[in-house]
Amino acid sequence: MRKLLNTLYVTTPDTYLSLDGENVVVLKDDEKLLRVPLHNLEGIVTFGYTGASPALMGTCADRGISLSFCTMHGRFLASVIGETQGNVILRRIQYRIADSEKQSMDIARNILVGKLHNSRWVLERATRDHAERLDVERIKMAGRQIIELVQDVKKAESYGALLGIEGNAASRYFSVFNELILHNKGAFYFKERSRRPPMDNINALLSFIYTLLAHDVAAALTVVGLDPFVGFLHKDRPGRRSLALDIMEELRSPLADRFVLTLINTRQLDEGDFEQRENGAVFLRDSARKTVLSAWQTRKQSQIEHPFLKEKINWGLVPHAQALLMARYFRGDLDAYPPFLWK
């Protein structure tokens, strides 16, 4: 359990939320695990299926405290939201900013700065952890080239320019991605990124984890009252959760890519865990998906210190922290949206 920016996150399995006077009480098997005054909270997010008491739901609705329910895997289920929560107002602000090219560009630049910073540090961390097994100079060169592009991002004046810089950085990052694979390169050899469909084992893994991460980010945005379909770096497209993809850009390399590399380098998967279709597309077998999902849940429970908040949180709460920070920026509590800068 974690209280973050006046939001209580209940991640302990099989807990039940109840009301006791002016407090929310977290129960497990009739044992009181936590007691928090409601006047300290703007929102409550619980992960699991046990639920909350009608009394608590009614009180949260009356006081404008959002009470949101997600599965243990992070998929958004539903919310109880009072009239004074202001989600409509928050979304109207989001839509106005999305219609302003200048404000949208400001957010898009910050998101890309986060992505490039994190890509560079994934490469740097690899050279530090496995220096004796890697072409350190080649990887460091790619990292330097990526971080040099940050200045171009800050000076970019059009979306076309931003997308060109992003593509350039991705090309440099993936040009050395194969270097980071330390075992079984016969089964896991990376040539280039292929998406629809993935054409090799690594791309199949990357696409699967990116999909999981996109669902997590979209759920986090929905919980805080934002529209995951209206973004700033990714423009509107029917059916595309553009804002979820925006924030996901910051988290691809430090969370998703490093997780995929860990699965491969710790030999949790092998060639038999994949199947190739007639059109050349490669997908994980059902049994392998269970292995990956279990490992993904474990990774999300590991802790880091959030670079902006300076608090220790689980990796699984990072999308929620970024969603909260985005909402705070929209409300005027922050001068700019602070991207997630991992190191």
Coordinates of C-alpha atoms in Angstrom, one line a residue:
M1 CA 0.0 0.0 0.0
R2 CA 1.2 3.5 -0.8
K3 CA -0.1 7.0 -0.4
L4 CA 1.2 9.1 -3.3
L5 CA 0.2 12.7 -4.1
N6 CA -2.9 12.4 -1.8
T7 CA -4.0 9.2 -3.5
L8 CA -4.0 5.9 -1.6
Y9 CA -3.0 2.9 -3.7
V10 CA -4.0 -0.5 -2.2
T11 CA -1.9 -3.2 -3.9
T12 CA -2.0 -5.8 -1.2
P13 CA -4.0 -8.8 -2.5
D14 CA -7.4 -9.8 -1.0
T15 CA -8.1 -6.6 0.9
Y16 CA -11.4 -5.0 1.6
L17 CA -12.0 -1.3 2.1
S18 CA -14.4 -0.1 4.7
L19 CA -15.5 3.2 6.4
D20 CA -14.9 3.8 10.1
G21 CA -16.0 7.3 11.1
E22 CA -13.9 9.7 9.1
N23 CA -11.4 7.1 8.0
V24 CA -10.9 4.5 5.3
V25 CA -9.8 1.2 6.8
V26 CA -8.0 -1.5 4.8
L27 CA -8.9 -5.0 6.0
K28 CA -7.5 -8.4 5.2
D29 CA -9.1 -11.4 6.9
D30 CA -10.7 -9.1 9.5
E31 CA -7.2 -7.7 10.3
K32 CA -6.8 -3.9 10.0
L33 CA -3.8 -3.2 7.9
L34 CA -4.1 0.5 7.4
R35 CA -6.3 3.4 8.6
V36 CA -6.2 6.8 6.7
P37 CA -8.3 9.9 7.4
L38 CA -10.5 10.7 4.4
H39 CA -9.8 14.4 4.6
N40 CA -6.2 13.7 3.6
L41 CA -7.2 12.0 0.3
E42 CA -8.2 13.0 -3.2
G43 CA -8.5 9.5 -4.5
I44 CA -8.3 5.8 -3.7
V45 CA -7.2 3.1 -6.1
T46 CA -7.5 -0.6 -5.2
F47 CA -6.1 -3.5 -7.2
G48 CA -8.1 -6.7 -6.9
Y49 CA -11.6 -8.1 -6.7
T50 CA -12.5 -8.0 -3.0
G51 CA -14.1 -4.6 -3.1
A52 CA -15.3 -1.8 -0.8
S53 CA -18.3 -1.2 1.4
P54 CA -21.3 0.7 0.2
A55 CA -20.8 3.2 3.0
L56 CA -17.3 4.0 1.9
M57 CA -18.4 4.3 -1.8
G58 CA -21.2 6.7 -0.8
T59 CA -19.0 8.8 1.4
C60 CA -16.3 9.1 -1.3
A61 CA -19.0 10.1 -3.8
D62 CA -20.3 12.8 -1.5
R63 CA -16.9 14.2 -0.8
G64 CA -15.5 14.2 -4.3
I65 CA -13.0 11.4 -3.5
S66 CA -12.5 9.2 -6.6
L67 CA -12.6 5.5 -5.7
S68 CA -11.2 3.4 -8.6
F69 CA -11.1 -0.4 -9.0
C70 CA -8.5 -2.2 -11.1
T71 CA -7.6 -5.9 -11.5
M72 CA -4.5 -7.2 -9.9
H73 CA -2.9 -6.9 -13.3
G74 CA -3.7 -3.2 -13.5
R75 CA -6.6 -3.2 -15.9
F76 CA -9.1 -0.5 -15.1
L77 CA -12.6 -1.8 -14.1
A78 CA -14.7 1.1 -12.8
S79 CA -14.8 4.2 -10.6
V80 CA -17.0 5.8 -8.1
I81 CA -16.7 9.6 -8.6
G82 CA -18.5 12.4 -6.8
E83 CA -19.9 15.5 -8.4
T84 CA -17.1 17.8 -7.1
Q85 CA -14.3 15.6 -8.5
G86 CA -14.0 17.8 -11.6
N87 CA -13.1 15.2 -14.1
V88 CA -15.2 16.9 -16.8
I89 CA -13.3 20.2 -16.1
L90 CA -10.0 18.4 -16.1
R91 CA -10.8 16.7 -19.5
R92 CA -11.9 20.1 -20.9
I93 CA -8.5 21.5 -20.0
Q94 CA -6.8 18.5 -21.6
Y95 CA -8.8 19.0 -24.8
R96 CA -8.0 22.7 -24.9
I97 CA -4.3 22.0 -24.5
A98 CA -4.5 19.3 -27.2
D99 CA -6.0 21.9 -29.6
S100 CA -3.1 24.4 -28.8
E101 CA -0.1 23.6 -30.9
K102 CA 2.2 25.5 -28.6
Q103 CA 1.1 23.8 -25.4
S104 CA 1.0 20.4 -27.1
M105 CA 4.5 20.9 -28.4
D106 CA 5.7 21.8 -24.9
I107 CA 4.4 18.5 -23.5
A108 CA 5.6 16.5 -26.5
R109 CA 9.1 17.9 -26.1
N110 CA 9.2 16.9 -22.4
I111 CA 8.0 13.4 -23.2
L112 CA 10.7 13.0 -25.9
V113 CA 13.4 14.3 -23.6
G114 CA 12.3 11.6 -21.1
K115 CA 12.4 8.9 -23.8
L116 CA 15.9 9.9 -25.0
H117 CA 17.3 10.3 -21.5
N118 CA 16.0 6.9 -20.5
S119 CA 17.2 5.2 -23.7
R120 CA 20.7 6.5 -23.2
W121 CA 20.8 5.3 -19.6
V122 CA 19.6 1.8 -20.5
L123 CA 22.7 1.6 -22.7
E124 CA 25.0 3.2 -20.0
R125 CA 23.7 0.8 -17.4
A126 CA 24.4 -2.2 -19.6
T127 CA 28.0 -1.1 -20.2
R128 CA 28.5 -0.7 -16.4
D129 CA 26.9 -4.1 -15.5
H130 CA 28.4 -6.2 -18.4
A131 CA 31.5 -4.3 -19.5
E132 CA 33.6 -7.4 -20.0
R133 CA 31.0 -8.9 -22.4
L134 CA 30.0 -5.9 -24.5
D135 CA 31.5 -3.7 -27.2
V136 CA 31.5 -0.8 -24.7
E137 CA 32.7 1.9 -27.0
R138 CA 30.1 1.2 -29.7
I139 CA 27.3 1.2 -27.1
K140 CA 28.6 4.4 -25.4
M141 CA 28.9 6.1 -28.8
A142 CA 25.2 5.3 -29.5
G143 CA 24.3 6.7 -26.1
R144 CA 26.2 9.9 -26.7
Q145 CA 24.5 10.3 -30.1
I146 CA 21.1 9.9 -28.5
I147 CA 21.7 12.4 -25.7
E148 CA 23.0 14.9 -28.2
L149 CA 19.6 14.8 -29.8
V150 CA 18.0 16.2 -26.7
Q151 CA 19.1 19.7 -27.7
D152 CA 17.4 19.2 -31.0
V153 CA 14.2 18.2 -29.3
K154 CA 14.3 21.4 -27.2
K155 CA 14.7 23.5 -30.3
A156 CA 12.2 21.7 -32.5
E157 CA 9.4 23.9 -33.8
S158 CA 7.2 21.4 -35.5
Y159 CA 5.8 17.9 -35.0
G160 CA 7.5 16.8 -38.1
A161 CA 10.8 17.8 -36.6
L162 CA 10.1 16.0 -33.3
L163 CA 9.1 12.8 -35.1
G164 CA 12.2 12.9 -37.2
I165 CA 14.4 13.3 -34.1
E166 CA 12.5 10.5 -32.4
G167 CA 13.1 8.2 -35.4
N168 CA 16.8 9.1 -35.4
A169 CA 17.2 8.3 -31.7
A170 CA 15.3 5.0 -32.1
S171 CA 17.5 4.0 -35.0
R172 CA 20.7 4.6 -32.9
Y173 CA 19.2 2.9 -29.9
F174 CA 18.1 -0.3 -31.7
S175 CA 21.4 -0.3 -33.7
V176 CA 23.1 -1.6 -30.6
F177 CA 20.2 -3.5 -29.0
N178 CA 21.5 -6.8 -30.2
E179 CA 24.7 -6.2 -28.2
L180 CA 22.6 -6.3 -25.0
I181 CA 21.5 -9.9 -25.6
L182 CA 24.0 -12.1 -23.8
H183 CA 22.7 -15.6 -24.2
N184 CA 21.2 -17.8 -26.9
K185 CA 21.7 -15.5 -29.8
G186 CA 20.7 -18.2 -32.2
A187 CA 17.1 -17.9 -31.0
F188 CA 17.3 -14.3 -29.9
Y189 CA 19.1 -12.2 -32.5
F190 CA 17.8 -8.7 -33.1
K191 CA 18.2 -7.1 -36.5
E192 CA 15.5 -4.4 -36.6
R193 CA 12.2 -3.4 -35.0
S194 CA 9.2 -5.0 -36.7
R195 CA 5.8 -4.4 -35.3
R196 CA 2.7 -5.5 -37.3
P197 CA 3.4 -8.3 -37.3
P198 CA 6.6 -9.0 -35.3
M199 CA 8.9 -11.1 -37.4
D200 CA 11.2 -12.7 -34.8
N201 CA 11.3 -13.8 -31.2
I202 CA 12.6 -10.6 -29.7
N203 CA 10.1 -8.4 -31.6
A204 CA 7.3 -10.8 -30.5
L205 CA 8.4 -10.2 -26.9
L206 CA 8.8 -6.5 -27.2
S207 CA 5.3 -6.1 -28.8
F208 CA 3.7 -8.2 -26.1
I209 CA 5.2 -6.2 -23.3
Y210 CA 4.5 -2.9 -25.0
T211 CA 0.9 -4.0 -25.2
L212 CA 0.8 -4.8 -21.4
L213 CA 2.5 -1.5 -20.6
A214 CA 0.0 0.5 -22.8
H215 CA -2.9 -1.1 -20.9
D216 CA -1.3 -0.2 -17.6
V217 CA -0.7 3.5 -18.6
A218 CA -4.3 3.8 -20.1
A219 CA -5.7 2.5 -16.8
A220 CA -3.7 5.0 -14.8
L221 CA -4.8 7.9 -16.9
T222 CA -8.5 6.8 -16.6
V223 CA -8.1 6.6 -12.8
V224 CA -7.0 10.2 -12.5
G225 CA -9.8 11.4 -14.8
L226 CA -7.8 12.0 -18.0
D227 CA -8.8 10.8 -21.5
P228 CA -6.2 8.2 -22.6
F229 CA -7.3 8.8 -26.3
V230 CA -6.3 12.5 -26.5
G231 CA -2.5 12.9 -26.7
F232 CA 0.2 15.4 -27.6
L233 CA 3.1 13.6 -29.2
H234 CA 0.7 11.0 -30.7
K235 CA -2.1 12.8 -32.5
D236 CA -5.8 11.7 -32.5
R237 CA -6.6 8.5 -34.4
P238 CA -9.8 6.5 -34.0
G239 CA -9.3 3.7 -31.5
R240 CA -5.8 4.8 -30.6
R241 CA -5.0 5.6 -26.9
S242 CA -2.7 8.5 -27.9
L243 CA -2.0 9.9 -24.4
A244 CA -1.2 6.4 -23.1
L245 CA 1.3 6.0 -25.9
D246 CA 2.7 9.4 -25.1
I247 CA 3.6 8.5 -21.5
M248 CA 4.6 5.0 -22.5
E249 CA 7.4 6.5 -24.6
E250 CA 9.2 7.4 -21.3
L251 CA 8.8 3.9 -19.9
R252 CA 9.6 1.7 -22.9
S253 CA 13.4 1.4 -22.4
P254 CA 13.8 1.4 -18.6
L255 CA 10.8 -0.8 -17.9
A256 CA 9.7 -2.8 -21.0
D257 CA 13.0 -3.2 -22.9
R258 CA 15.1 -4.0 -19.8
F259 CA 12.4 -6.6 -18.7
V260 CA 12.6 -8.3 -22.1
L261 CA 16.4 -8.4 -21.9
T262 CA 16.2 -9.9 -18.4
L263 CA 13.8 -12.7 -19.6
I264 CA 16.3 -13.6 -22.3
N265 CA 19.6 -13.2 -20.4
T266 CA 18.3 -15.2 -17.4
R267 CA 17.2 -17.9 -19.8
Q268 CA 13.5 -17.8 -18.7
L269 CA 12.5 -18.3 -22.3
D270 CA 13.9 -20.3 -25.2
E271 CA 13.2 -20.9 -28.9
G272 CA 10.4 -23.4 -28.2
D273 CA 8.3 -20.7 -26.5
F274 CA 7.6 -19.1 -29.9
E275 CA 5.6 -20.1 -32.9
Q276 CA 5.9 -18.8 -36.5
R277 CA 2.8 -18.4 -38.7
E278 CA 2.6 -18.9 -42.4
N279 CA 3.1 -15.2 -43.1
G280 CA 6.3 -15.2 -41.1
A281 CA 4.8 -13.5 -38.0
V282 CA 6.1 -14.8 -34.7
F283 CA 4.1 -15.0 -31.5
L284 CA 4.5 -16.3 -28.0
R285 CA 2.9 -19.6 -27.2
D286 CA 0.2 -19.7 -24.6
S287 CA 2.4 -21.4 -22.0
A288 CA 5.1 -18.8 -22.5
R289 CA 2.6 -16.0 -22.0
K290 CA 1.9 -17.3 -18.5
T291 CA 5.6 -17.3 -17.8
V292 CA 6.0 -13.8 -19.1
L293 CA 2.9 -12.5 -17.2
S294 CA 4.1 -13.9 -14.0
A295 CA 7.5 -12.4 -14.4
W296 CA 5.9 -9.0 -15.4
Q297 CA 3.9 -8.9 -12.2
T298 CA 7.0 -9.6 -10.2
R299 CA 8.9 -6.8 -12.0
K300 CA 6.1 -4.4 -11.3
Q301 CA 6.4 -5.1 -7.6
S302 CA 10.1 -4.2 -7.4
Q303 CA 10.9 -0.8 -6.0
I304 CA 12.6 2.3 -7.3
E305 CA 12.9 5.9 -6.2
H306 CA 10.8 8.1 -8.3
P307 CA 13.2 10.8 -9.7
F308 CA 10.8 13.7 -9.4
L309 CA 8.8 12.8 -6.3
K310 CA 11.8 11.4 -4.4
E311 CA 9.7 8.6 -3.0
K312 CA 10.2 4.9 -3.2
I313 CA 7.4 3.3 -5.2
N314 CA 6.8 0.0 -7.1
W315 CA 7.5 0.1 -10.8
G316 CA 3.9 -0.8 -11.3
L317 CA 2.9 2.6 -9.8
V318 CA 5.1 4.6 -12.1
P319 CA 2.4 5.0 -14.8
H320 CA 0.0 6.2 -12.0
A321 CA 2.6 8.7 -10.7
Q322 CA 3.1 10.1 -14.2
A323 CA -0.7 10.3 -14.8
L324 CA -1.1 12.2 -11.5
L325 CA 1.7 14.6 -12.5
M326 CA 0.1 15.2 -15.9
A327 CA -3.2 16.0 -14.1
R328 CA -1.5 18.3 -11.7
Y329 CA 0.1 20.2 -14.6
F330 CA -3.3 20.6 -16.2
R331 CA -4.7 21.9 -13.0
G332 CA -1.9 24.5 -12.7
D333 CA -0.1 22.9 -9.7
L334 CA 3.1 22.4 -11.8
D335 CA 4.7 24.8 -14.3
A336 CA 5.4 21.9 -16.7
Y337 CA 4.8 18.2 -17.1
P338 CA 7.8 16.4 -15.5
P339 CA 8.8 13.4 -17.5
F340 CA 10.1 10.2 -15.8
L341 CA 13.9 10.4 -15.9
W342 CA 15.4 7.1 -14.9
K343 CA 19.1 6.5 -14.1

